[in-house]
Coordinates of C-alpha atoms and ligand atoms in Angstrom, one line a residue:
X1 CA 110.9 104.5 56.1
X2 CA 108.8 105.2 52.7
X3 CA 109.0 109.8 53.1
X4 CA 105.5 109.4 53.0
X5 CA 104.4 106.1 54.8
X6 CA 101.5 107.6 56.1
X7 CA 99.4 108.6 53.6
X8 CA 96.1 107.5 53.9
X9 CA 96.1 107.4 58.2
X10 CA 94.5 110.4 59.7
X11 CA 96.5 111.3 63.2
X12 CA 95.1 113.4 66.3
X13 CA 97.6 115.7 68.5
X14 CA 96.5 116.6 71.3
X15 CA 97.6 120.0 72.9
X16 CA 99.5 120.7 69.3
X17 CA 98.9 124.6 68.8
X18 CA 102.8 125.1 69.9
X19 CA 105.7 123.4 70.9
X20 CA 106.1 119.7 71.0
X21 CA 102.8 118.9 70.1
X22 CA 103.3 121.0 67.0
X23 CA 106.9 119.2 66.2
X24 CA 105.0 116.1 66.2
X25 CA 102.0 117.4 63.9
X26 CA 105.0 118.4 61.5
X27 CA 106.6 115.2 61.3
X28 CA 103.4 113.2 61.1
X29 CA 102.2 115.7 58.1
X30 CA 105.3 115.8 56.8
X31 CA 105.1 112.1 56.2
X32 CA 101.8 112.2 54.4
X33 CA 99.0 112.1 57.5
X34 CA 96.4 113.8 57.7
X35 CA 96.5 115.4 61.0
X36 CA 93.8 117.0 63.6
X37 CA 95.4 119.8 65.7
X38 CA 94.2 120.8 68.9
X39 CA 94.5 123.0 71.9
X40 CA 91.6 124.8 74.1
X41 CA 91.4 128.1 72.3
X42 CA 89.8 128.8 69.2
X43 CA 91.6 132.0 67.7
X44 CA 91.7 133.0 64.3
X45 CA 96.3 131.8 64.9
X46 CA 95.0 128.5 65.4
X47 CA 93.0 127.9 61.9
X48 CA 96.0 129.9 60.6
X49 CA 98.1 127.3 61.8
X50 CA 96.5 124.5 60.8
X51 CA 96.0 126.4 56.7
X52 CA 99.7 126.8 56.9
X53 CA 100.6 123.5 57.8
X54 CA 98.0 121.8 55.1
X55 CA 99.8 124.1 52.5
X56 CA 103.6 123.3 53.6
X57 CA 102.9 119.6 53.6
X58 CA 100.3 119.0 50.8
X59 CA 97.8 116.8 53.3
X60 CA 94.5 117.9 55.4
X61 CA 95.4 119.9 58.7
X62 CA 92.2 120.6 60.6
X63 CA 92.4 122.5 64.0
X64 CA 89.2 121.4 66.5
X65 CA 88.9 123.2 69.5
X66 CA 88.0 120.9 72.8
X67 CA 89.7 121.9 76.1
X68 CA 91.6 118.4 77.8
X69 CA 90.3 119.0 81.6
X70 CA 87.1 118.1 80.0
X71 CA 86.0 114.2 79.7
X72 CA 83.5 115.4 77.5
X73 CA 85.4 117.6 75.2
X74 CA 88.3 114.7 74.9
X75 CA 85.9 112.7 73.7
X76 CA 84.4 115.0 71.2
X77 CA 87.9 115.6 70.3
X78 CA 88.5 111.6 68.6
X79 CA 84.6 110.9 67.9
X80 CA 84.5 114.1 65.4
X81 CA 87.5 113.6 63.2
X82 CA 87.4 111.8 60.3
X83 CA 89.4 109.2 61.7
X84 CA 92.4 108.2 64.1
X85 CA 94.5 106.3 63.5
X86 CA 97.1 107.9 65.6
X87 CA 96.7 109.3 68.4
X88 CA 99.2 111.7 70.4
X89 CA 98.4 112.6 73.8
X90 CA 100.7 115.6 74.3
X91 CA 98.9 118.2 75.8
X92 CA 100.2 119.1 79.1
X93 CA 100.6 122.3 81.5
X94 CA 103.1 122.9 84.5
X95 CA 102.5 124.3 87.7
X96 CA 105.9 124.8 90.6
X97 CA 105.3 124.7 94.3
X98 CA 106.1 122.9 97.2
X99 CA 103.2 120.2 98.8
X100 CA 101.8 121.9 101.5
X101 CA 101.6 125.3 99.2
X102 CA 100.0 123.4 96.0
X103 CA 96.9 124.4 95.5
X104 CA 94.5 121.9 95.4
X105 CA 93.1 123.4 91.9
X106 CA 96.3 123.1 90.2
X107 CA 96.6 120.1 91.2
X108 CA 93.1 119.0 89.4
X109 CA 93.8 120.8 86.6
X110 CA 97.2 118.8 86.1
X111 CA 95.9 115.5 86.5
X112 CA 92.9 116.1 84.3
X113 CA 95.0 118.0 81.4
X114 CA 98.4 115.9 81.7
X115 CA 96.6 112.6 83.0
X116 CA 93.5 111.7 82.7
X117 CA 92.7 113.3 78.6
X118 CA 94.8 110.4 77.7
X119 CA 92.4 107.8 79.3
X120 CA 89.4 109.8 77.7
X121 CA 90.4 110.4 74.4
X122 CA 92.3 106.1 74.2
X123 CA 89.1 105.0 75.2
X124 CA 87.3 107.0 72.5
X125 CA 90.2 106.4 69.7
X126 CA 90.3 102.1 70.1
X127 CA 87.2 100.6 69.1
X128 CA 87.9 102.0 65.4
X129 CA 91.6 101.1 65.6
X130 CA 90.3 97.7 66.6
X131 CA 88.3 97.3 63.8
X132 CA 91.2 98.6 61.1
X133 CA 93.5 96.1 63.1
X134 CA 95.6 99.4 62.9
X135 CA 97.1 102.1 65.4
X136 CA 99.6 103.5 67.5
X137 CA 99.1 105.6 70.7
X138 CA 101.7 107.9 71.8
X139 CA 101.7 109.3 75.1
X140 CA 104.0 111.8 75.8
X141 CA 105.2 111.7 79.6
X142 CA 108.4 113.2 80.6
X143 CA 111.8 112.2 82.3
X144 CA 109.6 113.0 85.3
X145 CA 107.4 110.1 84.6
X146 CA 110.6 107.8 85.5
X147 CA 112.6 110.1 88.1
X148 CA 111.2 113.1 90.1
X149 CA 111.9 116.5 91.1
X150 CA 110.9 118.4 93.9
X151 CA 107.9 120.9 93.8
X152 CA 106.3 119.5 90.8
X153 CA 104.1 116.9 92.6
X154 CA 101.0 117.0 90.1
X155 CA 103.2 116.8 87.2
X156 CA 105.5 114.0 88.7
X157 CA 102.5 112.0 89.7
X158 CA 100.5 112.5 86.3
X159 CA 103.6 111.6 84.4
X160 CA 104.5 108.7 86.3
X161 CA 100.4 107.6 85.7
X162 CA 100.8 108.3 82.2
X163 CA 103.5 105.2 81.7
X164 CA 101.1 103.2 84.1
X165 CA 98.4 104.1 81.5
X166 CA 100.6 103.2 78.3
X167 CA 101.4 100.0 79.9
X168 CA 98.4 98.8 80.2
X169 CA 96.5 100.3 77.0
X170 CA 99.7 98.2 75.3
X171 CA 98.5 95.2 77.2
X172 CA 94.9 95.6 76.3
X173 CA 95.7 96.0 72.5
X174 CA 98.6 93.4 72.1
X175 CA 98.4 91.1 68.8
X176 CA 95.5 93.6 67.7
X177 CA 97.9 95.9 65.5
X178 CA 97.8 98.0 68.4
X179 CA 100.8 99.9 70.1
X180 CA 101.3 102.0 73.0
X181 CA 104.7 103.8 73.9
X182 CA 105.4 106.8 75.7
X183 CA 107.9 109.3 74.9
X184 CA 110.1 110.3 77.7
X185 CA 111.9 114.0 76.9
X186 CA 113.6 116.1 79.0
X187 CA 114.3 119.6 79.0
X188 CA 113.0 120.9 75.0
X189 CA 112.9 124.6 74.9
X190 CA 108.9 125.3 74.7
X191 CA 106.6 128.1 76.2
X192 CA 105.9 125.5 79.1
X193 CA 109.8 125.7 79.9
X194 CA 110.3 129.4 78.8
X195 CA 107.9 129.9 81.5
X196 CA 109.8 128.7 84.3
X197 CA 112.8 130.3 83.7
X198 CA 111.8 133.8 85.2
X199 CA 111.0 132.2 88.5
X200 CA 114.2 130.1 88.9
X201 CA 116.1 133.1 87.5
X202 CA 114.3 135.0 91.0
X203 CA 114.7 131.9 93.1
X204 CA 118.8 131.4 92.6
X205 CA 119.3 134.9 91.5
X206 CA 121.0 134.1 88.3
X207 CA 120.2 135.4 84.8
X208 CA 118.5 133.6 81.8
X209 CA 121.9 131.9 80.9
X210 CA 122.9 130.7 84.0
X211 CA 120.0 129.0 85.1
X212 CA 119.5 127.2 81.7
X213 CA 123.1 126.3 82.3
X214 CA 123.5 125.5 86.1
X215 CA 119.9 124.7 86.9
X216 CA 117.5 123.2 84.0
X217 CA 120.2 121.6 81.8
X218 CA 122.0 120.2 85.0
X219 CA 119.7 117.1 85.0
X220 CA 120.9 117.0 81.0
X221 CA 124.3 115.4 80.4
X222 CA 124.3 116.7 77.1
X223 CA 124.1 119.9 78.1
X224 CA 121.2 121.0 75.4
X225 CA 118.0 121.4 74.8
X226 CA 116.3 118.4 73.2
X227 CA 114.2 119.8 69.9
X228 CA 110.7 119.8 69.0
X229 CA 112.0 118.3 65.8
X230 CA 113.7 115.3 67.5
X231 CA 110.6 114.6 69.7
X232 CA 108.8 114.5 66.4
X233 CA 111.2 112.2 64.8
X234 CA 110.3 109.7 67.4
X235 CA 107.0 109.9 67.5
X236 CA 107.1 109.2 63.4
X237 CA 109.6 106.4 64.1
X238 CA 106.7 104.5 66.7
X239 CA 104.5 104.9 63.6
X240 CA 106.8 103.1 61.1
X241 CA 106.5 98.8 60.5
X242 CA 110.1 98.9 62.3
X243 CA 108.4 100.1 65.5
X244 CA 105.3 97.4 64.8
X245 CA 107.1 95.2 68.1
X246 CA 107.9 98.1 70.2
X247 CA 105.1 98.1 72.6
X248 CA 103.9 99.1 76.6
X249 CA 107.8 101.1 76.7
X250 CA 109.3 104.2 77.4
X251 CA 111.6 106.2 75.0
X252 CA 113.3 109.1 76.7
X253 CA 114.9 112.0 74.4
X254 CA 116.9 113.8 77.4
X255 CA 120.2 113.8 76.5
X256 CA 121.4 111.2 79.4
X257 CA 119.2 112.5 82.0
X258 CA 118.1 109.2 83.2
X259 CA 121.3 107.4 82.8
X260 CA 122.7 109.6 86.0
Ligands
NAD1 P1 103.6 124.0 75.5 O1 103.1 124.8 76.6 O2 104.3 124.6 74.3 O3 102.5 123.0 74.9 C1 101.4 122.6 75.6 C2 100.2 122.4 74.7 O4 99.1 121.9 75.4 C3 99.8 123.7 74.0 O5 99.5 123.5 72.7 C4 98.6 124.2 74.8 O6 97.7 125.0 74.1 C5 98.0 122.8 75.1 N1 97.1 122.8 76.2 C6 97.3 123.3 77.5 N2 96.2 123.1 78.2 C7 95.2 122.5 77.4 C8 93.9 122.1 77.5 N3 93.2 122.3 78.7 N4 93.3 121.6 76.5 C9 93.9 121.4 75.3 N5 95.2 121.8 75.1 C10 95.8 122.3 76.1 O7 104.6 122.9 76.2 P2 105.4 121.7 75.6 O8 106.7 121.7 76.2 O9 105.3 121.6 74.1 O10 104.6 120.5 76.2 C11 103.9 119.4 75.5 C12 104.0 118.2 76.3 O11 105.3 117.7 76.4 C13 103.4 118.3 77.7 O12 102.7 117.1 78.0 C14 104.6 118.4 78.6 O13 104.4 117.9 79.9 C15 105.6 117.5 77.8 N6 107.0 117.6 78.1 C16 107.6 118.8 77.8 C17 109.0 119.0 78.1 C18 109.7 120.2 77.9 O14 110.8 120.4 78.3 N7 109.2 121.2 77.1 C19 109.7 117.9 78.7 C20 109.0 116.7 78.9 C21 107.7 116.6 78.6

């Protein structure tokens, strides 16, 4: 891969304001993109972000505010860059309970956010990808889009639909320059997983180091974290012309997890 192979193509993160979203804004800026960030605030940190980000990597970082449970605001989201080539649907939120506790609202909110923003904003971003017989769609699900865990029913489901979704946008867009892949992680060390552990260190009585041990990184053969870096790395790898036949797939980055 040229460093810099994608100057020129203009890529939109969604839900990119921290964690992997943001590893994946730095790889796709570091390699010459312009990127859009996102997320549903609009705080004087995010424009911050996206200054410092622009001035690290030499290209155009713009931060647009537009909240993901809205159809609308996904929408907004692709039709007001200046362009999108790629597209990363990353943004996601978490909620822990069993079935018959779940409130019905969460469970909304998790298939709007995690779900359905990737069919509003893919249907928005192909018709100019179809016309620069150019683009790549990245979803990122989860290793809980191929396995499951109990008491994260929304998330489960949404991630499972997510591959359903990136299997049949590849179909749609095959021979067109088009790809779709989602990225399967496991456990990467984000606010969405740092905000877990306080719970499960309650629920097994354990402190911070045990349950990251015992509990989350149980599922991980590897026995780490997977990076924000790493995720990043992938997502610029489905961009490059070596990844121009990888299509309607899953990648997972979780250290084994669904090899067990
Ligand atoms: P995170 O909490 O750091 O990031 C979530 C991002 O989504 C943030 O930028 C947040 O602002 C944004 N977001 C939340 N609600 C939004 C909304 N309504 N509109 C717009 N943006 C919104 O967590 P993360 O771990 O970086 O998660 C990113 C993605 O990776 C999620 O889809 C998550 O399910 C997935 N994932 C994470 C892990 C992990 O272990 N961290 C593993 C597998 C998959």
């Amino acid at each position: 891969m040229n460093g810099q192979f994608l100057r020129g193509k203009h890529a939109i993160v969604t839900g990119s304001n921290s964690g992997i979203g943001l590893g994946i804004a730095e790889a796709l800026a570091g390699a010459g993109a312009e990127v859009t960030i996102n997320s549903f605030t609009d705080s004087a940190e995010d424009h911050a972000l996206a200054a410092s980000l622009s001035e690290k990597h030499g290209v155009g970082v713009r931060y647009f505010q537009a909240d993901m449970s809205s159809p609308d605001q996904c929408r907004a989201l692709i039709e007001q860059a200046p362009g999108c080539d790629i597209l990363v649907n990353n943004a996601g939120i978490q909620h822990v309970a069993r079935i018959e506790e779940f409130p019905p609202d969460r469970w909304d909110a998790i298939i709007a956010i995690n779900l359905s923003s990737a069919f509003h904003t893919t249907a928005a971003a192909l018709p100019a990808m179809y016309a620069a017989g150019w683009g790549r769609v990245i979803n990122i699900a989860s290793a809980h889009g191929l396995t499951a865990s109990p008491y994260k029913a929304a998330y489960v489901a949404a991630k499972h639909g997510v591959i359903g979704l990136s299997k049949t946008t590849a179909l749609e867009a095959a021979g067109k320059g088009i790809t779709c892949n989602a990225i399967c992680p496991g456990y990467v060390l984000t606010p969405i997983v740092e905000s877990q552990i306080p719970d499960q260190m309650k629920t097994h009585n354990m402190d911070r180091e045990t349950v990251i041990k015992q509990i989350m990184l149980a599922r991980q053969p590897s026995g780490a974290f997977a990076t924000t870096a790493q995720v990043g790395g992938t997502a610029l790898f489905l961009c490059s012309d070596a990844a121009e036949q990888i299509t309607g797939t899953t990648i997972s980055v979780d250290g084994g997890w669904t090899a067990l």
